[in-house]
Coordinates of C-alpha atoms in Angstrom, one line a residue:
X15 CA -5.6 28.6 23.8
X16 CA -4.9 25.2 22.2
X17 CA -1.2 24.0 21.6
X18 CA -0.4 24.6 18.0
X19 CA 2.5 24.6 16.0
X20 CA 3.4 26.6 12.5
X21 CA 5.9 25.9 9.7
X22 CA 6.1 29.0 7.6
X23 CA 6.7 28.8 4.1
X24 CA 6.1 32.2 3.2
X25 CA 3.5 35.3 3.9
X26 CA 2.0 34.9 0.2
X27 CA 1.8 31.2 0.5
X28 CA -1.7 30.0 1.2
X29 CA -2.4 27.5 4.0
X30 CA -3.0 24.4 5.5
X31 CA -5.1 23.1 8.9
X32 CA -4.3 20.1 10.2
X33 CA -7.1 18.4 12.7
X34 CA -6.6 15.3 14.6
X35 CA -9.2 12.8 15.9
X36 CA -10.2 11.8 19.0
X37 CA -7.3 10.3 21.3
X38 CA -4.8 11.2 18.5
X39 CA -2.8 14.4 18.7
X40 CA -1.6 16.3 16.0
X41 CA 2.2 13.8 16.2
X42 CA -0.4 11.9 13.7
X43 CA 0.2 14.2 10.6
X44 CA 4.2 13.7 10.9
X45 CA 4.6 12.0 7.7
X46 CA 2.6 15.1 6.1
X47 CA 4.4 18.4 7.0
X48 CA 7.5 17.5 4.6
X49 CA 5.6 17.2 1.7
X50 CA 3.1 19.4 2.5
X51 CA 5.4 22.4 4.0
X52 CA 7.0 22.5 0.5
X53 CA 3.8 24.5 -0.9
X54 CA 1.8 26.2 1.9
X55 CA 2.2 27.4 5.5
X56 CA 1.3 24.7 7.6
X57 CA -0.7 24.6 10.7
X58 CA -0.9 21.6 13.6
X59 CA -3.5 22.1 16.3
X60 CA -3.7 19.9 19.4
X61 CA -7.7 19.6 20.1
X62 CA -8.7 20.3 23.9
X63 CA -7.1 17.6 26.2
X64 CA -4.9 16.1 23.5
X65 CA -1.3 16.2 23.0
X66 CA -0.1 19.6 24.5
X67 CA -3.4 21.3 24.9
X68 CA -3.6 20.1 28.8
X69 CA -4.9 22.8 30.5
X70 CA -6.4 23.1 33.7
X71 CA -8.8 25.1 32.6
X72 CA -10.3 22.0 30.4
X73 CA -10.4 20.1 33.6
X74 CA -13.4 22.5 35.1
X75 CA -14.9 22.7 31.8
X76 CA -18.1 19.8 31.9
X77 CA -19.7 20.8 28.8
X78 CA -18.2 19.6 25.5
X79 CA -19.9 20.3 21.8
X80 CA -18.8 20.3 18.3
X81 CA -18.9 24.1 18.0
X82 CA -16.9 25.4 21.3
X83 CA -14.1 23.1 20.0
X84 CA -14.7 24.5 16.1
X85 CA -14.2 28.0 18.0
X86 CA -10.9 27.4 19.8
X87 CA -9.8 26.0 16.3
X88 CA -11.1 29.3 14.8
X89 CA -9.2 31.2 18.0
X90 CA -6.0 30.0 17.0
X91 CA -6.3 31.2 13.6
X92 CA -7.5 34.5 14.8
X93 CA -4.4 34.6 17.3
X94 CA -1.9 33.9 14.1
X95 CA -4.4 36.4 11.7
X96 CA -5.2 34.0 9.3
X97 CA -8.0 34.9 7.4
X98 CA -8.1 32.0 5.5
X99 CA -7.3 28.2 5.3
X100 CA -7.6 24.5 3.6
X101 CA -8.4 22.4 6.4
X102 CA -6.8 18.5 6.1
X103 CA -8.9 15.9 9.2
X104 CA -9.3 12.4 10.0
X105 CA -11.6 10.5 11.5
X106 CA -13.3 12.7 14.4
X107 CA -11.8 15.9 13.3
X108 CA -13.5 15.8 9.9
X109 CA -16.5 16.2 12.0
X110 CA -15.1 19.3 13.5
X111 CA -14.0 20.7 10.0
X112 CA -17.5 20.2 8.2
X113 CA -19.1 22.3 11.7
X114 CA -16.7 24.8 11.4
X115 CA -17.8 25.2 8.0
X116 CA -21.5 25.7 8.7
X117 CA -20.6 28.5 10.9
X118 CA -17.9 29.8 9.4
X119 CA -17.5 29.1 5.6
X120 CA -16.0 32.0 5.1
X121 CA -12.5 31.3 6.7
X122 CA -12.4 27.4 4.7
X123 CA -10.7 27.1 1.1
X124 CA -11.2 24.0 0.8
X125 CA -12.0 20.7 3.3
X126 CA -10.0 17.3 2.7
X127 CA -11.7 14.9 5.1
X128 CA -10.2 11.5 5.7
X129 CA -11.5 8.3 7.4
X130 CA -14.3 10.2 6.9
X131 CA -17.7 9.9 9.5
X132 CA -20.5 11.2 8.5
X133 CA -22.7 8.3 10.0
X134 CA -22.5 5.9 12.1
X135 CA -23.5 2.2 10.7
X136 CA -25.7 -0.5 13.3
X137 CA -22.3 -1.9 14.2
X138 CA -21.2 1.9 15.0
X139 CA -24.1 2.4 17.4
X140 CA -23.9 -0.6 18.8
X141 CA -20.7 0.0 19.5
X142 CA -21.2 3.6 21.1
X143 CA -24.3 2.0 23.4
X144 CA -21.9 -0.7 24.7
X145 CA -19.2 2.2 25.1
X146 CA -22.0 4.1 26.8
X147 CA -22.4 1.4 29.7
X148 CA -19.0 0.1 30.2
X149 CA -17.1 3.7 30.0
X150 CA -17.2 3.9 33.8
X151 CA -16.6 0.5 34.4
X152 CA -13.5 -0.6 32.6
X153 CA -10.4 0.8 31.8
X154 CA -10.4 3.7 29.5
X155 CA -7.7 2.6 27.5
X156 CA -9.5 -0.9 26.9
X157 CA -12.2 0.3 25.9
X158 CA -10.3 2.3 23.4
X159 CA -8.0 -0.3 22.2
X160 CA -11.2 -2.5 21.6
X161 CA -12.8 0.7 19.4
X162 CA -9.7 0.9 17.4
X163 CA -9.5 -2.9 16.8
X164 CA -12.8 -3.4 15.4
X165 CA -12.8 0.0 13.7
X166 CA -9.4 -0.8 12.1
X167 CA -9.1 -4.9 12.5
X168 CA -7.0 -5.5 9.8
X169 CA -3.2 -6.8 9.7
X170 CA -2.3 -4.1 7.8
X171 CA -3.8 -1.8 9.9
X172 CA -1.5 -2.7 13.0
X173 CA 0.5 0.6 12.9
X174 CA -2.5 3.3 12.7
X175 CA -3.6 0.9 16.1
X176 CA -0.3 0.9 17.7
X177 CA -0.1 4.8 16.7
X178 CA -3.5 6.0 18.1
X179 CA -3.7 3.6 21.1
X180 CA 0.0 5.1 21.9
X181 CA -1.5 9.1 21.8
X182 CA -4.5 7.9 23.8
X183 CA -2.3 7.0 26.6
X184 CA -1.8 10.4 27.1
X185 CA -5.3 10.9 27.5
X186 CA -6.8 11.5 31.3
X187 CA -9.7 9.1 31.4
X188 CA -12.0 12.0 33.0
X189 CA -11.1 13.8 29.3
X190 CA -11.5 10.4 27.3
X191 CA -15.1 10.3 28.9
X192 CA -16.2 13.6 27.8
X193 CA -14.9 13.0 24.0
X194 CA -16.5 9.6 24.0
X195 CA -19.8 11.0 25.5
X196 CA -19.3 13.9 23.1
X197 CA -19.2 11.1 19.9
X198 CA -22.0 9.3 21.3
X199 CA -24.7 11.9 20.6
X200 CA -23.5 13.0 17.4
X201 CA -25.8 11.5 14.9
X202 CA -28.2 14.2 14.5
X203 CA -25.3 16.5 13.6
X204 CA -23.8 14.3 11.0
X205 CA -27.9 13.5 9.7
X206 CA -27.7 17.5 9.1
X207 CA -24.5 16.9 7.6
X208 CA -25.3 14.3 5.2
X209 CA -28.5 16.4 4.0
X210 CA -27.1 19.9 4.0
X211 CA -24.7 20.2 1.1
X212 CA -21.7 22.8 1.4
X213 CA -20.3 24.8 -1.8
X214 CA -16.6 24.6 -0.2
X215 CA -15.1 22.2 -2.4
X216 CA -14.7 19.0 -0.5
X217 CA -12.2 15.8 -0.8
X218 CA -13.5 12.4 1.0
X219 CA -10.2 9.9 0.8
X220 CA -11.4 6.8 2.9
X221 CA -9.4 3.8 2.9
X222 CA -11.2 0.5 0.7
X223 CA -11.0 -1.6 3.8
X224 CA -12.9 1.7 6.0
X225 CA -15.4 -0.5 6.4
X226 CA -17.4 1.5 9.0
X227 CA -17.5 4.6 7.6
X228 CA -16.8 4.3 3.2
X229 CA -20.5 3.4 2.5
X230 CA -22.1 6.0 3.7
X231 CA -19.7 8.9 2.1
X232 CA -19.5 6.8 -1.3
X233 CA -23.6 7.5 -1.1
X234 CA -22.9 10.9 0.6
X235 CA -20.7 11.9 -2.6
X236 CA -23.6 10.8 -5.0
X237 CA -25.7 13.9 -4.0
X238 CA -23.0 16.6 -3.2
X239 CA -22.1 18.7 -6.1
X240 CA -19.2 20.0 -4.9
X241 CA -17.8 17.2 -3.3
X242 CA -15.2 14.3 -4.5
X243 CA -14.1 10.7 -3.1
X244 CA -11.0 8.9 -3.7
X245 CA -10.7 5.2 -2.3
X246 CA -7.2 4.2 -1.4
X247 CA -7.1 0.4 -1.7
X248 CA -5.6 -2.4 0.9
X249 CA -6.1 0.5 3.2
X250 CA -8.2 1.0 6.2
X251 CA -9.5 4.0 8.4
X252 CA -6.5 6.3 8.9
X253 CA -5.7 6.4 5.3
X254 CA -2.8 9.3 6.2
X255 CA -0.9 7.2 8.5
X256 CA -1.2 3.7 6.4
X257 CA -0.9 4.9 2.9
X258 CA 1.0 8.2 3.2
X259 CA 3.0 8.8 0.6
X260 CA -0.8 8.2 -1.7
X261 CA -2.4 10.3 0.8
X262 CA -0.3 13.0 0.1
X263 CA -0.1 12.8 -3.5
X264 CA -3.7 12.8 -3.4
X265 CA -4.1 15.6 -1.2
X266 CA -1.7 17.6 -2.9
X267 CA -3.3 17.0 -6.7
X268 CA -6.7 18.4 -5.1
X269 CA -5.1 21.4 -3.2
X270 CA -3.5 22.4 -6.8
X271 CA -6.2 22.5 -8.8

């Protein structure tokens, strides 16, 4: 099962799923659980490979897809019986939050889905075909800290690069491979995605400067009914870890109502 960890507020309190991204671990959310522990029972799950969820069992597993890892999510809540959550992602892990939903919409309260990807712009897939050919050629962790500069190139964007470059470290490069293979042939999913509209009521907060990814949710928003954006500005692509203290006030606000 994946590492997880639990802060317990009460057995009436409703709660909250925290999902990383790729090459972060769930040390990401650490400026969330104080505020967010206050209201709800809180729940932090290292994704396969990442953080503490370094198994050996990963290591024989070759196949990686959006719906195994929305499974061992789901096992994890199974293991603690909860019936039912909000789910809080960023970047990658929205992706695995909005599957999850398709197959399980039951078990979702609500989604808040940060730095946001639901398509991938001609930089982006230029990007993932130069990935593609260099991944077994150059270091992993170059490649990554080139990904996070141009996805996050900003000044003010040096501590969500410091913060994610620092968790993919403790990434093995066989395990980096698989996610980055696993995010290069994701654009059918997120085409379904952007055409298939969920009733779970959904938050988009995407930093002004997200570049990459804020177009295509500001025109993703325009057609889903039940979903909402809110634009942080002067902030880039990991609005949680830049702008905290609006993230959570933001996040907060939509889980109340």
């Amino acid at each position: 099962m994946l590492h997880y960890t639990t802060y317990t507020r009460n057995t009436e309190a409703p709660w909250v799923t925290f999902v990383h991204g790729a090459g972060g671990s769930s040390a990401i959310w650490f400026r969330q659980i104080r505020d967010f522990k206050k209201s709800f029972n809180v729940l932090l799950v290292d994704l396969r490979g990442h953080g503490k969820s370094k198994s050996q069992v990963y290591e024989k597993i070759k196949h990686y897809s959006f719906d195994i890892i929305g499974d061992e999510v789901i096992e994890v809540l199974d293991h603690l019986n909860i019936r039912k959550s909000h789910f809080v992602g960023i970047s990658l892990g929205t992706i695995v939050i909005r599957e999850i939903t398709e197959r399980h919409p039951d078990r979702v309260s609500s989604m808040i889905l940060a730095g946001a990807i639901m398509k991938l712009n001609v930089r982006g897939q230029v990007l993932m075909r130069l990935g593609i050919l260099l991944k077994s050629v150059i270091p992993y962790l170059l490649l990554y800290k080139l990904f996070a500069f141009i996805i996050m190139p900003r000044k003010n964007h040096k501590a969500s690069r410091y913060l994610f470059v620092q968790e993919a470290k403790k990434l093995y490069q066989k395990e980096f491979i698989r996610w980055f293979s696993l995010a290069a042939k994701v654009n059918p999913l997120l085409a379904f995605f952007r055409i298939k509209e969920t009733p779970i009521p959904t938050l988009y907060v995407m930093g002004e400067e997200d570049y990459m990814f804020l177009p295509s949710i500001t025109k993703l928003v325009e057609n889903h009914r039940s979903a909402k954006l809110v634009v942080v500005p002067a902030c880039g692509h990991v609005v949680n870890v830049e702008k905290p203290e609006d993230f959570n006030r933001i996040a907060l606000d939509f889980l109340a109502r």
